Coordinates of C-alpha atoms in Angstrom, one line a residue:
Chain V
M1 CA 59.7 113.8 14.3
T2 CA 61.7 114.2 10.9
A3 CA 64.2 114.9 13.6
A4 CA 64.1 112.1 15.1
A5 CA 63.8 109.9 12.1
E6 CA 67.5 111.3 11.3
I7 CA 69.0 110.4 14.6
A8 CA 68.1 107.0 14.2
T9 CA 69.1 107.3 11.1
E10 CA 72.1 108.6 11.3
A11 CA 72.8 107.3 14.8
P12 CA 76.2 104.6 14.5
T13 CA 74.7 101.4 12.9
M14 CA 75.3 97.8 12.2
P15 CA 77.5 96.8 10.0
A16 CA 75.0 96.8 6.4
E17 CA 73.3 93.1 5.5
P18 CA 75.7 91.9 3.3
H19 CA 73.4 91.4 0.3
D20 CA 72.6 94.9 0.0
S21 CA 73.6 96.0 -3.1
V22 CA 72.2 98.4 -5.3
A23 CA 70.3 95.6 -7.2
A24 CA 69.0 94.9 -3.9
R25 CA 67.5 98.1 -3.5
I26 CA 65.8 98.7 -6.5
G27 CA 64.0 94.6 -6.0
R28 CA 62.9 96.2 -3.0
A29 CA 61.7 99.6 -4.3
V30 CA 59.9 97.5 -6.8
A31 CA 58.4 95.4 -4.5
K32 CA 57.1 97.9 -2.4
A33 CA 55.7 98.9 -5.4
P34 CA 51.9 97.9 -5.1
L35 CA 52.2 98.8 -1.1
Q36 CA 52.6 102.8 -2.5
I37 CA 49.8 102.0 -5.0
F38 CA 47.9 100.9 -2.0
L39 CA 48.8 103.4 -0.2
I40 CA 47.7 106.1 -2.5
L41 CA 44.0 105.0 -3.5
V42 CA 43.3 104.2 0.4
A43 CA 44.9 108.8 0.5
L44 CA 42.7 108.8 -2.4
L45 CA 39.4 107.2 -0.8
W46 CA 40.5 108.9 2.9
L47 CA 39.7 112.6 0.6
V48 CA 36.5 111.5 -0.6
P49 CA 34.2 113.5 1.5
T50 CA 36.1 116.3 1.0
F51 CA 36.2 116.2 -2.3
G52 CA 32.7 115.7 -2.5
L53 CA 31.7 119.1 -0.6
F54 CA 33.8 120.6 -2.9
I55 CA 32.7 120.1 -5.5
T56 CA 29.0 120.6 -3.6
S57 CA 30.0 123.9 -3.3
I58 CA 30.3 124.6 -6.5
M59 CA 27.0 123.2 -8.3
P60 CA 24.4 126.3 -9.0
T61 CA 21.6 126.4 -6.6
S62 CA 19.3 125.0 -8.9
L63 CA 20.8 121.8 -9.3
V64 CA 22.4 120.9 -5.8
S65 CA 19.1 119.5 -4.2
Q66 CA 18.1 117.5 -7.0
E67 CA 21.7 116.0 -8.3
G68 CA 24.2 114.2 -6.5
W69 CA 28.0 116.4 -6.8
W70 CA 28.7 113.2 -9.1
K71 CA 26.9 114.9 -12.4
F72 CA 29.7 117.5 -12.5
F73 CA 31.7 114.4 -13.7
S74 CA 29.6 113.9 -16.6
H75 CA 28.5 117.9 -16.9
P76 CA 31.8 119.7 -15.9
S77 CA 30.5 122.9 -17.0
I78 CA 28.3 123.0 -14.7
A79 CA 30.4 124.5 -12.5
T80 CA 29.8 128.1 -11.0
F81 CA 31.8 130.4 -8.5
S82 CA 28.8 132.2 -7.7
N83 CA 27.8 130.4 -4.5
Y84 CA 31.0 131.9 -2.8
R85 CA 29.8 134.8 -4.6
A86 CA 27.0 134.7 -2.8
L87 CA 28.5 133.9 0.4
Y88 CA 30.7 136.7 0.2
D89 CA 27.1 139.2 0.8
N90 CA 25.9 137.1 3.5
S91 CA 27.0 139.1 6.4
T92 CA 25.4 136.4 8.5
I93 CA 28.3 134.2 7.1
T94 CA 31.0 137.0 7.0
S95 CA 31.0 138.5 9.9
S96 CA 30.4 134.6 11.7
L97 CA 33.9 134.2 10.0
R98 CA 35.5 137.1 11.7
T99 CA 34.2 136.0 14.8
T100 CA 35.8 132.3 14.7
A101 CA 39.2 134.4 14.1
E102 CA 38.9 136.5 17.1
I103 CA 37.7 134.1 19.0
A104 CA 40.4 130.9 17.7
I105 CA 43.7 133.7 17.9
G106 CA 42.3 134.8 21.1
G107 CA 42.0 131.5 22.3
T108 CA 45.6 130.3 20.5
V109 CA 47.5 133.1 22.2
L110 CA 46.4 133.8 25.3
P111 CA 46.9 130.0 27.1
I112 CA 50.0 129.9 25.3
L113 CA 51.6 132.7 27.2
I114 CA 50.1 131.8 30.4
A115 CA 51.2 128.5 30.4
A116 CA 54.4 129.3 29.4
L117 CA 55.0 131.2 32.4
A118 CA 53.9 129.0 34.5
G119 CA 55.2 125.6 32.4
Y120 CA 58.6 127.6 33.3
A121 CA 57.9 128.0 36.9
F122 CA 56.9 124.3 36.8
A123 CA 60.2 123.0 34.9
W124 CA 62.6 125.2 36.5
L125 CA 61.6 127.1 39.4
E126 CA 61.5 125.3 43.3
F127 CA 58.3 126.3 45.2
P128 CA 56.1 125.1 48.0
G129 CA 52.8 123.7 46.6
R130 CA 54.6 122.9 43.2
D131 CA 53.8 119.5 43.4
I132 CA 50.1 119.5 44.3
L133 CA 49.5 122.5 42.1
F134 CA 51.1 120.5 39.2
V135 CA 48.6 117.3 40.0
V136 CA 45.9 119.7 40.3
V137 CA 46.5 120.6 36.2
I138 CA 46.9 117.3 35.2
G139 CA 43.5 116.3 36.6
L140 CA 42.3 119.1 34.8
L141 CA 42.9 117.8 32.0
V142 CA 39.9 115.2 32.0
V143 CA 37.6 117.3 33.2
P144 CA 34.0 117.5 30.7
V145 CA 33.5 121.3 29.2
Q146 CA 29.6 120.4 29.3
M147 CA 30.4 120.3 33.7
A148 CA 31.5 123.5 33.8
L149 CA 28.9 125.5 31.2
I150 CA 26.2 126.0 33.2
P151 CA 27.9 127.4 35.8
I152 CA 29.8 129.8 33.8
F153 CA 26.3 130.8 31.7
S154 CA 25.4 132.6 35.3
I155 CA 28.8 133.7 36.1
Y156 CA 29.3 135.3 32.6
D157 CA 25.4 136.0 32.7
H158 CA 26.7 138.6 36.3
L159 CA 29.8 139.9 34.8
G160 CA 28.3 140.8 31.1
L161 CA 30.2 138.1 29.7
F162 CA 27.8 136.5 28.1
D163 CA 27.8 136.3 24.5
T164 CA 31.0 138.6 24.0
V165 CA 34.6 137.0 22.3
L166 CA 36.2 137.9 26.2
G167 CA 34.1 135.5 27.5
L168 CA 34.7 132.5 24.8
V169 CA 38.4 133.4 24.6
L170 CA 38.3 132.7 28.2
F171 CA 36.7 129.7 28.5
H172 CA 38.7 128.1 25.7
T173 CA 41.8 129.4 27.7
A174 CA 40.7 128.0 31.4
F175 CA 39.9 124.5 29.3
G176 CA 43.3 124.9 27.5
L177 CA 45.9 126.1 29.9
P178 CA 46.2 122.2 32.1
F179 CA 47.3 120.4 28.2
A180 CA 49.3 123.6 27.2
I181 CA 50.7 123.7 31.0
F182 CA 51.1 120.1 30.4
L183 CA 53.2 120.5 27.3
L184 CA 55.3 122.9 27.3
R185 CA 56.3 122.0 31.2
N186 CA 57.6 118.7 29.8
F187 CA 59.2 120.4 27.1
F188 CA 60.5 122.6 29.4
V189 CA 62.0 119.8 31.3
G190 CA 63.4 118.7 28.8
I191 CA 66.2 121.8 28.2
P192 CA 69.7 120.4 29.0
R193 CA 69.8 121.8 32.5
D194 CA 73.8 123.3 32.0
I195 CA 72.3 126.1 29.7
L196 CA 70.3 127.2 32.4
E197 CA 72.7 127.4 34.5
S198 CA 75.5 129.4 33.0
A199 CA 73.3 131.7 32.5
R200 CA 72.5 131.7 36.5
I201 CA 76.1 131.9 36.9
D202 CA 76.4 134.3 33.7
G203 CA 74.5 136.8 36.1
A204 CA 71.4 137.0 34.6
S205 CA 68.1 137.3 35.7
E206 CA 64.9 135.0 35.9
M207 CA 62.8 136.9 33.4
R208 CA 65.7 137.7 31.1
I209 CA 66.5 133.6 31.0
F210 CA 62.9 133.0 30.5
I211 CA 62.7 135.2 27.6
R212 CA 66.1 134.6 25.9
L213 CA 66.6 131.1 26.4
I214 CA 63.1 129.3 27.2
L215 CA 61.0 130.6 24.5
P216 CA 63.5 130.4 22.0
L217 CA 64.8 126.8 22.8
G218 CA 60.5 126.2 22.8
L219 CA 59.4 127.1 20.2
P220 CA 59.1 123.3 18.9
A221 CA 56.3 122.5 22.0
I222 CA 55.0 126.7 21.3
A223 CA 54.1 125.6 17.2
S224 CA 52.5 122.3 17.8
L225 CA 50.2 124.1 21.1
A226 CA 49.6 127.2 18.5
I227 CA 48.2 124.7 16.3
F228 CA 46.1 122.3 18.6
Q229 CA 44.7 125.3 20.6
F230 CA 44.1 127.4 17.5
L231 CA 42.2 123.5 16.0
W232 CA 40.4 123.2 19.1
T233 CA 39.1 127.3 19.5
W234 CA 38.1 127.0 15.3
N235 CA 36.4 123.3 15.7
D236 CA 33.7 124.3 18.9
L237 CA 30.6 124.3 18.9
I238 CA 29.1 123.3 22.0
V239 CA 30.8 126.4 24.0
A240 CA 29.9 128.9 21.8
L241 CA 26.1 127.4 21.2
T242 CA 25.9 127.4 24.8
L243 CA 28.1 130.8 25.6
A244 CA 26.6 133.0 23.0
R245 CA 23.6 133.9 20.9
N246 CA 24.7 137.0 18.3
T247 CA 28.3 136.2 18.8
Q248 CA 28.2 132.9 16.6
P249 CA 31.5 131.6 14.9
I250 CA 31.2 129.5 12.0
T251 CA 30.7 126.6 13.8
V252 CA 27.4 127.9 15.2
A253 CA 26.3 129.8 11.9
I254 CA 26.3 126.3 9.7
F255 CA 25.1 124.7 12.3
S256 CA 21.6 127.2 12.4
Q257 CA 21.1 127.4 8.5
M258 CA 21.2 123.0 8.3
R259 CA 18.5 123.4 11.5
E260 CA 16.5 125.7 9.5
F261 CA 16.5 125.1 6.0
G262 CA 17.6 121.6 5.9
T263 CA 17.9 122.2 2.5
N264 CA 20.1 125.3 2.4
V265 CA 23.1 123.0 0.9
D266 CA 24.4 126.2 -1.8
I267 CA 25.6 128.2 1.5
I268 CA 26.4 125.3 3.9
A269 CA 28.8 123.5 1.0
P270 CA 30.9 126.8 0.7
A271 CA 30.8 127.8 4.1
S272 CA 32.1 124.8 4.7
F273 CA 35.0 125.1 2.8
I274 CA 36.3 128.3 3.5
S275 CA 36.0 127.6 7.4
L276 CA 37.9 124.3 6.9
V277 CA 41.0 126.0 4.6
V278 CA 42.3 128.4 7.4
P279 CA 42.9 125.8 10.0
L280 CA 44.3 123.3 7.3
I281 CA 46.6 126.3 5.8
V282 CA 47.3 126.3 9.8
F283 CA 47.8 123.3 10.1
F284 CA 50.4 122.4 6.9
A285 CA 52.0 124.8 7.4
F286 CA 53.2 123.8 11.0
Q287 CA 52.9 120.3 10.5
R288 CA 56.3 119.4 11.6
Y289 CA 56.0 120.9 14.5
F290 CA 52.7 118.8 15.7
V291 CA 54.4 115.7 16.4
Q292 CA 57.4 116.3 17.4
G293 CA 56.0 119.2 20.1
L294 CA 53.3 116.8 20.7
L295 CA 55.4 113.6 21.5
A296 CA 58.2 116.2 23.8
G297 CA 55.2 116.6 25.5
S298 CA 54.9 112.8 26.2
V299 CA 57.2 110.4 24.2
K300 CA 60.7 111.7 25.7
Chain F
M1 CA 58.3 113.6 38.1
R2 CA 61.6 115.9 36.4
P3 CA 63.1 117.1 37.9
P4 CA 63.1 115.5 41.2
L5 CA 62.8 118.8 44.4
G6 CA 66.4 118.7 45.9
T7 CA 68.3 117.5 42.6
P8 CA 71.6 119.8 43.2
R9 CA 70.8 122.8 41.7
L10 CA 74.6 124.4 40.9
G11 CA 76.7 123.0 38.0
A12 CA 80.1 123.0 40.8
V13 CA 78.1 121.3 43.4
A14 CA 76.7 118.5 40.9
D15 CA 80.8 118.4 39.3
A16 CA 81.9 117.4 42.9
G17 CA 79.7 114.3 42.3
V18 CA 78.2 114.5 45.9
Q19 CA 74.3 114.1 45.9
V20 CA 73.1 116.9 48.3
G21 CA 69.4 117.1 48.9
Q22 CA 67.5 119.1 50.2
P23 CA 67.7 119.8 54.0
P24 CA 71.5 121.4 53.9
R25 CA 70.3 124.4 51.5
K26 CA 67.0 124.3 53.1
R27 CA 67.8 125.2 56.6
M28 CA 69.5 128.7 54.9
L29 CA 66.6 129.9 52.7
T30 CA 69.1 132.5 50.6
E31 CA 67.7 135.6 49.1
R32 CA 68.3 134.4 45.5
Q33 CA 65.9 131.2 46.5
R34 CA 63.6 133.6 48.3
A35 CA 63.6 135.2 45.2
E36 CA 62.9 132.6 43.4
R37 CA 60.0 131.7 45.3
K38 CA 58.2 134.9 45.0
L39 CA 59.1 134.6 41.2
A40 CA 57.4 131.3 40.7
W41 CA 54.5 132.2 42.8
M42 CA 54.1 135.3 40.3
L43 CA 54.1 133.5 36.7
C44 CA 51.8 131.1 37.9
A45 CA 49.5 133.5 39.2
P46 CA 47.9 134.1 35.7
A47 CA 47.3 130.8 35.1
V48 CA 45.9 130.0 38.6
A49 CA 43.8 133.3 38.3
V50 CA 41.8 131.6 35.4
M51 CA 41.5 128.7 36.0
A52 CA 40.0 128.7 39.5
L53 CA 37.2 131.2 37.6
V54 CA 36.5 129.3 35.1
A55 CA 37.3 125.9 35.5
I56 CA 37.9 125.2 39.1
Y57 CA 34.6 126.8 40.6
P58 CA 32.5 125.6 37.9
I59 CA 33.2 122.8 39.0
I60 CA 32.5 122.3 42.7
Y61 CA 29.4 124.4 41.5
A62 CA 28.0 122.0 39.4
I63 CA 28.8 118.9 41.8
Y64 CA 26.7 121.7 44.4
L65 CA 24.2 121.8 41.8
S66 CA 24.3 117.8 41.3
F67 CA 23.3 117.3 44.4
Q68 CA 20.0 120.0 44.5
R69 CA 16.2 119.1 42.9
Y70 CA 16.8 122.1 40.4
D71 CA 14.6 122.6 37.5
L72 CA 14.7 126.1 35.7
R73 CA 11.6 125.5 35.2
F74 CA 10.4 125.4 38.6
P75 CA 13.5 127.8 40.1
A76 CA 11.1 127.6 43.2
D77 CA 11.7 124.2 44.3
K78 CA 15.2 124.0 44.5
T79 CA 16.5 122.5 47.5
W80 CA 18.9 119.5 48.6
V81 CA 18.0 116.1 47.5
G82 CA 21.4 114.1 48.8
I83 CA 22.5 111.7 46.0
S84 CA 18.8 110.9 44.7
N85 CA 19.9 112.8 41.3
Y86 CA 22.4 110.3 41.1
T87 CA 19.9 107.4 42.2
T88 CA 17.1 108.2 39.2
I89 CA 19.9 108.6 36.4
L90 CA 21.7 105.5 37.6
T91 CA 18.7 103.4 37.5
S92 CA 17.3 104.6 34.5
T93 CA 17.9 102.1 32.2
S94 CA 16.4 103.7 29.1
L95 CA 18.1 107.1 29.0
W96 CA 21.5 106.6 30.8
W97 CA 22.0 103.2 30.7
Q98 CA 21.3 103.2 26.9
A99 CA 22.3 106.1 26.3
F100 CA 26.2 104.6 28.4
G101 CA 26.1 101.8 25.9
V102 CA 26.7 103.6 23.3
T103 CA 28.7 105.4 24.1
V104 CA 31.2 102.8 25.0
L105 CA 30.2 101.0 21.9
I106 CA 30.9 103.9 19.7
T107 CA 34.3 104.5 21.8
V108 CA 35.2 100.8 22.2
V109 CA 34.8 100.0 18.4
S110 CA 36.1 103.2 16.7
V111 CA 39.1 103.3 18.9
V112 CA 40.4 99.5 18.1
I113 CA 39.3 100.5 13.9
E114 CA 41.4 103.7 14.3
L115 CA 44.5 102.4 16.3
V116 CA 44.4 99.1 14.1
L117 CA 44.3 101.4 11.2
G118 CA 46.5 104.0 12.1
M119 CA 49.0 100.9 12.8
L120 CA 49.3 100.0 9.7
A121 CA 49.3 103.5 8.2
A122 CA 52.1 104.4 10.7
I123 CA 53.8 101.3 9.5
V124 CA 53.6 101.8 5.7
M125 CA 54.2 105.4 6.1
H126 CA 57.6 104.6 7.6
R127 CA 58.4 102.1 5.5
A128 CA 57.2 103.5 1.6
I129 CA 60.0 105.2 0.2
F130 CA 58.2 107.9 -1.9
G131 CA 54.7 109.6 -1.7
R132 CA 55.5 109.2 2.2
G133 CA 55.0 113.2 2.3
I134 CA 51.9 113.2 -0.2
V135 CA 50.2 110.7 1.3
R136 CA 51.1 112.2 4.7
T137 CA 49.0 115.1 3.5
A138 CA 46.3 113.5 1.9
V139 CA 45.2 111.1 5.2
L140 CA 45.8 114.1 7.4
L141 CA 43.5 116.6 6.0
P142 CA 40.1 115.3 7.8
Y143 CA 42.1 116.3 11.2
G144 CA 42.3 119.8 9.9
I145 CA 38.4 119.7 9.4
V146 CA 36.0 121.2 11.2
T147 CA 33.8 118.5 12.8
V148 CA 30.4 120.4 12.5
V149 CA 31.5 120.3 8.5
A150 CA 32.9 116.5 8.6
A151 CA 29.9 115.2 10.2
F152 CA 27.8 117.3 7.7
S153 CA 29.5 116.2 5.0
W154 CA 28.8 112.9 6.3
Q155 CA 25.3 112.9 6.6
Y156 CA 24.4 114.7 3.1
A157 CA 26.4 111.5 1.9
W158 CA 24.0 109.0 3.3
T159 CA 20.8 111.3 2.5
P160 CA 18.8 109.7 0.2
G161 CA 18.8 111.0 -3.1
T162 CA 21.6 113.7 -3.0
G163 CA 23.4 111.2 -1.0
Y164 CA 26.5 109.3 -2.8
L165 CA 26.6 106.7 -0.7
A166 CA 23.1 106.3 0.4
G167 CA 22.7 105.4 -3.4
L168 CA 24.8 102.0 -2.8
L169 CA 22.1 101.3 -0.4
G170 CA 20.0 101.3 -3.2
G171 CA 16.3 102.5 -3.2
N172 CA 15.0 105.3 -1.3
S173 CA 16.5 104.2 2.4
A174 CA 17.5 106.6 4.7
P175 CA 20.0 104.5 7.3
L176 CA 20.6 107.5 9.8
T177 CA 17.0 107.1 10.9
H178 CA 17.7 103.4 12.3
Q179 CA 20.0 102.7 15.1
W180 CA 21.5 100.1 14.2
Q181 CA 22.6 101.6 10.8
A182 CA 23.4 105.3 12.1
I183 CA 25.4 104.0 14.9
P184 CA 27.9 102.2 12.2
I185 CA 28.0 105.5 10.2
I186 CA 28.7 107.1 13.5
I187 CA 31.8 105.2 13.8
L188 CA 32.9 105.7 10.5
A189 CA 32.7 109.1 10.8
E190 CA 34.3 109.1 14.0
V191 CA 37.4 107.1 12.6
W192 CA 37.7 108.6 9.3
K193 CA 38.2 111.8 11.0
T194 CA 40.6 110.7 13.8
T195 CA 42.6 107.6 12.5
P196 CA 45.4 110.6 11.0
F197 CA 46.0 111.7 14.0
M198 CA 46.6 108.1 15.8
A199 CA 48.5 108.0 12.8
L200 CA 50.8 110.5 13.3
L201 CA 51.4 109.3 16.7
L202 CA 52.7 106.1 16.1
L203 CA 54.1 107.2 13.2
A204 CA 56.2 109.5 15.7
G205 CA 56.7 106.8 18.0
L206 CA 57.3 104.6 15.4
S207 CA 60.3 106.1 14.2
L208 CA 62.0 105.6 17.9
V209 CA 62.3 102.2 16.9
P210 CA 66.3 101.5 16.4
E211 CA 66.6 100.5 12.7
E212 CA 69.9 98.4 14.4
L213 CA 67.5 96.5 17.1
L214 CA 65.1 95.3 14.1
R215 CA 68.4 94.2 12.1
A216 CA 69.9 92.3 14.7
A217 CA 66.5 91.0 15.3
K218 CA 66.0 89.9 11.6
V219 CA 69.5 88.6 11.9
D220 CA 68.5 86.4 14.3
G221 CA 66.2 84.9 12.5
A222 CA 62.7 86.8 14.3
T223 CA 58.9 86.9 11.8
A224 CA 57.9 89.6 10.7
W225 CA 55.0 89.4 13.4
Q226 CA 57.8 88.9 16.1
R227 CA 59.4 91.8 14.9
F228 CA 56.8 93.8 15.7
W229 CA 55.3 92.0 18.8
R230 CA 58.7 92.0 20.7
V231 CA 60.9 94.6 19.3
M232 CA 58.0 97.4 18.0
V233 CA 55.3 97.9 20.0
P234 CA 58.0 97.9 23.5
V235 CA 59.9 100.7 22.3
M236 CA 56.6 102.0 21.3
K237 CA 55.1 101.7 24.2
P238 CA 54.5 105.0 25.2
A239 CA 53.4 106.7 22.6
I240 CA 50.6 104.2 21.8
L241 CA 49.5 104.7 25.5
V242 CA 49.1 108.8 24.5
A243 CA 47.7 108.1 21.4
L244 CA 45.0 105.5 23.1
L245 CA 44.5 107.7 26.0
F246 CA 43.7 111.1 23.8
R247 CA 41.2 109.3 21.7
T248 CA 39.3 106.9 24.5
L249 CA 39.0 110.3 26.4
D250 CA 37.9 112.0 23.9
A251 CA 35.4 109.4 22.0
F252 CA 34.0 109.0 25.4
R253 CA 33.0 112.5 25.1
I254 CA 32.1 112.3 21.6
F255 CA 29.0 114.7 21.0
D256 CA 29.9 116.9 18.0
N257 CA 29.5 114.2 15.6
I258 CA 26.1 112.7 16.7
Y259 CA 24.5 115.7 17.3
I260 CA 24.8 116.4 13.7
L261 CA 24.4 113.5 12.3
T262 CA 21.1 112.0 14.0
Q263 CA 20.5 114.8 17.0
G264 CA 20.4 111.8 19.0
S265 CA 17.4 110.5 17.9
Q266 CA 16.8 106.6 17.0
N267 CA 18.5 105.8 20.6
T268 CA 22.4 107.4 19.2
R269 CA 22.5 109.6 22.3
S270 CA 25.8 109.7 24.2
V271 CA 26.2 110.5 27.2
S272 CA 26.9 113.9 26.4
I273 CA 24.5 114.8 24.2
L274 CA 22.1 113.0 26.9
D275 CA 24.1 115.4 29.2
Y276 CA 23.1 118.5 27.2
D277 CA 20.0 118.0 26.5
Q278 CA 18.7 117.6 30.3
L279 CA 20.9 121.2 31.5
F280 CA 19.9 122.8 27.9
T281 CA 16.5 121.6 27.0
A282 CA 14.8 119.8 29.5
L283 CA 16.6 122.5 32.0
N284 CA 17.3 120.0 34.5
L285 CA 20.0 121.6 36.4
G286 CA 20.0 118.8 39.3
V287 CA 19.9 115.9 37.1
G288 CA 22.3 117.2 34.0
S289 CA 24.8 118.5 36.7
A290 CA 24.9 114.9 38.2
M291 CA 25.3 113.4 34.5
S292 CA 28.5 115.3 34.0
V293 CA 30.2 114.5 37.3
L294 CA 29.1 110.7 36.3
I295 CA 31.0 111.4 33.0
F296 CA 33.8 113.5 34.8
L297 CA 34.1 110.7 36.8
F298 CA 34.4 108.1 34.2
T299 CA 37.0 110.0 32.2
A300 CA 38.7 110.0 35.5
L301 CA 38.5 106.3 35.7
I302 CA 39.6 105.9 31.8
A303 CA 42.8 107.9 32.2
F304 CA 43.5 106.0 35.9
G305 CA 43.0 102.7 34.4
Y306 CA 45.2 103.4 31.3
I307 CA 47.8 104.8 33.1
K308 CA 48.1 101.8 35.9
G309 CA 47.7 99.5 32.8
F310 CA 50.5 101.0 31.2
G311 CA 53.3 101.1 34.2
A312 CA 55.3 103.7 34.3
A313 CA 55.2 105.1 30.7
A314 CA 52.3 108.1 32.3
P315 CA 51.5 111.5 32.0
G316 CA 53.2 114.1 34.2
Q317 CA 56.0 110.8 35.1
D318 CA 59.3 110.2 33.7
V319 CA 59.0 108.1 30.9
R320 CA 62.2 106.0 31.1
G321 CA 63.2 103.4 28.6
V322 CA 63.2 105.2 25.3
R323 CA 66.4 106.0 23.8

């Protein structure tokens, strides 16, 4: 996205407007000040729910069910990390965090690997049935997950995949693949043909082209796909709720805390906060690719 | 679709400027082409295998179930009943059409608000000189937050006594226990979480609008409003389509937010919640599967509608006209 913006500004432009002097530029900046302030206000407002959650998570257990989190502002000394310490010893939460990480990593790496192979075939190889297969892939994009839950439930029961990390990873892989293939194929198609042709003429095998050329060039798309897929699998509630019982990811663990002990805010708030930290780190680390790669899949 | 089949492969042929079609080359299926086919099938095999097992087979099975009377509490009664599950659903105003209405309401209202807010945010972020990075980070934050957590923090905010927003309404009001108050809260939670996604996509589309085009329009005396509708929107059309399509499909299948906020009580069920209840609480697999199929058909219809409505700028097709 930034790259696109740079191209836009670097492109040969019309001669600048005659009155585009330094003074005019400062004037414009000042004129924009209210806008800036408004922007920052909206951004802050947008942050309030998250911030409230964090403050709640550092409130002492005894206070949290009676007082609102804004009490913190008049009595900052009430802040405590005891909730987090308690969480560390809560094996349900810690093991569910590990489970979530396993599912999210597996459910991200596997579909991307598989989709990269298929995406290359769809983009650059000719084979009968290619178009029909691609239409099927696109069609799978709109399938709601509920539709597959019951049949998968019985299949997994037979195969012993019910309540396993592998089972959940496979489900996320299958439902992540259509989008992954769609996005990667569209990105790979955009790779200049000349590069591939000269590699072919030089006698490079298709496998070598794939590993040495396509994968490195496709990195932006792969990175943005990784963020998406990671956020989706980390975010999932409905699939894990249905296809697992003891293999609980954090979403299910938090959810059952809410169901069983409605007022257990001292566990829910810090657990919620921890559960959002990891995807946020991933998200902001790759934020740049996020939009870039997404657009590659749709807008060129 | 790109690249079109039969496009000249070899650079030399292309250089000669001759558009060599497929037929002449097809007759002599070279060793290389045969190897290419084999490789292509091998590369697609893992994807096809996983999707066939975990996606396509279950879908076919769900369609099959939707024509059965199949209640897990009375498994012996399982019989073929044709379309009777569908007629049962489509004639039940209190369940299906009620949930359908709620879903459509939430989808339309939240997507419209998101589009407007997202567009504003994108324009402002695009024009801002400083603080762009910080603002973007702050506005994006909700999208990285797990829906369960986000919904929980909203639920907490509207809880009488400890919630900061419930206090605004005064007294001991519990807005989540009234349908006409709960639905706006669900929409608010949805808008809060997904507007950033919309804004990001639109911002990316916005960066494709050539500055000189806007300046030329300005020189020609176009007002800001005209520049927006006549210059920016047409160029951004593919980005708008993608943003709308993704968001509408997601909103129509809304589940987590409602499931946490109200559990579908007070007639706030979406079709996904209703379907889930049928399948996993009522254990009525026949009717539940029929609902799944209906949801699938409606989402497909929405996707189809967008793609038709927006013309050629559809996913999976070559997008031309931009840059």
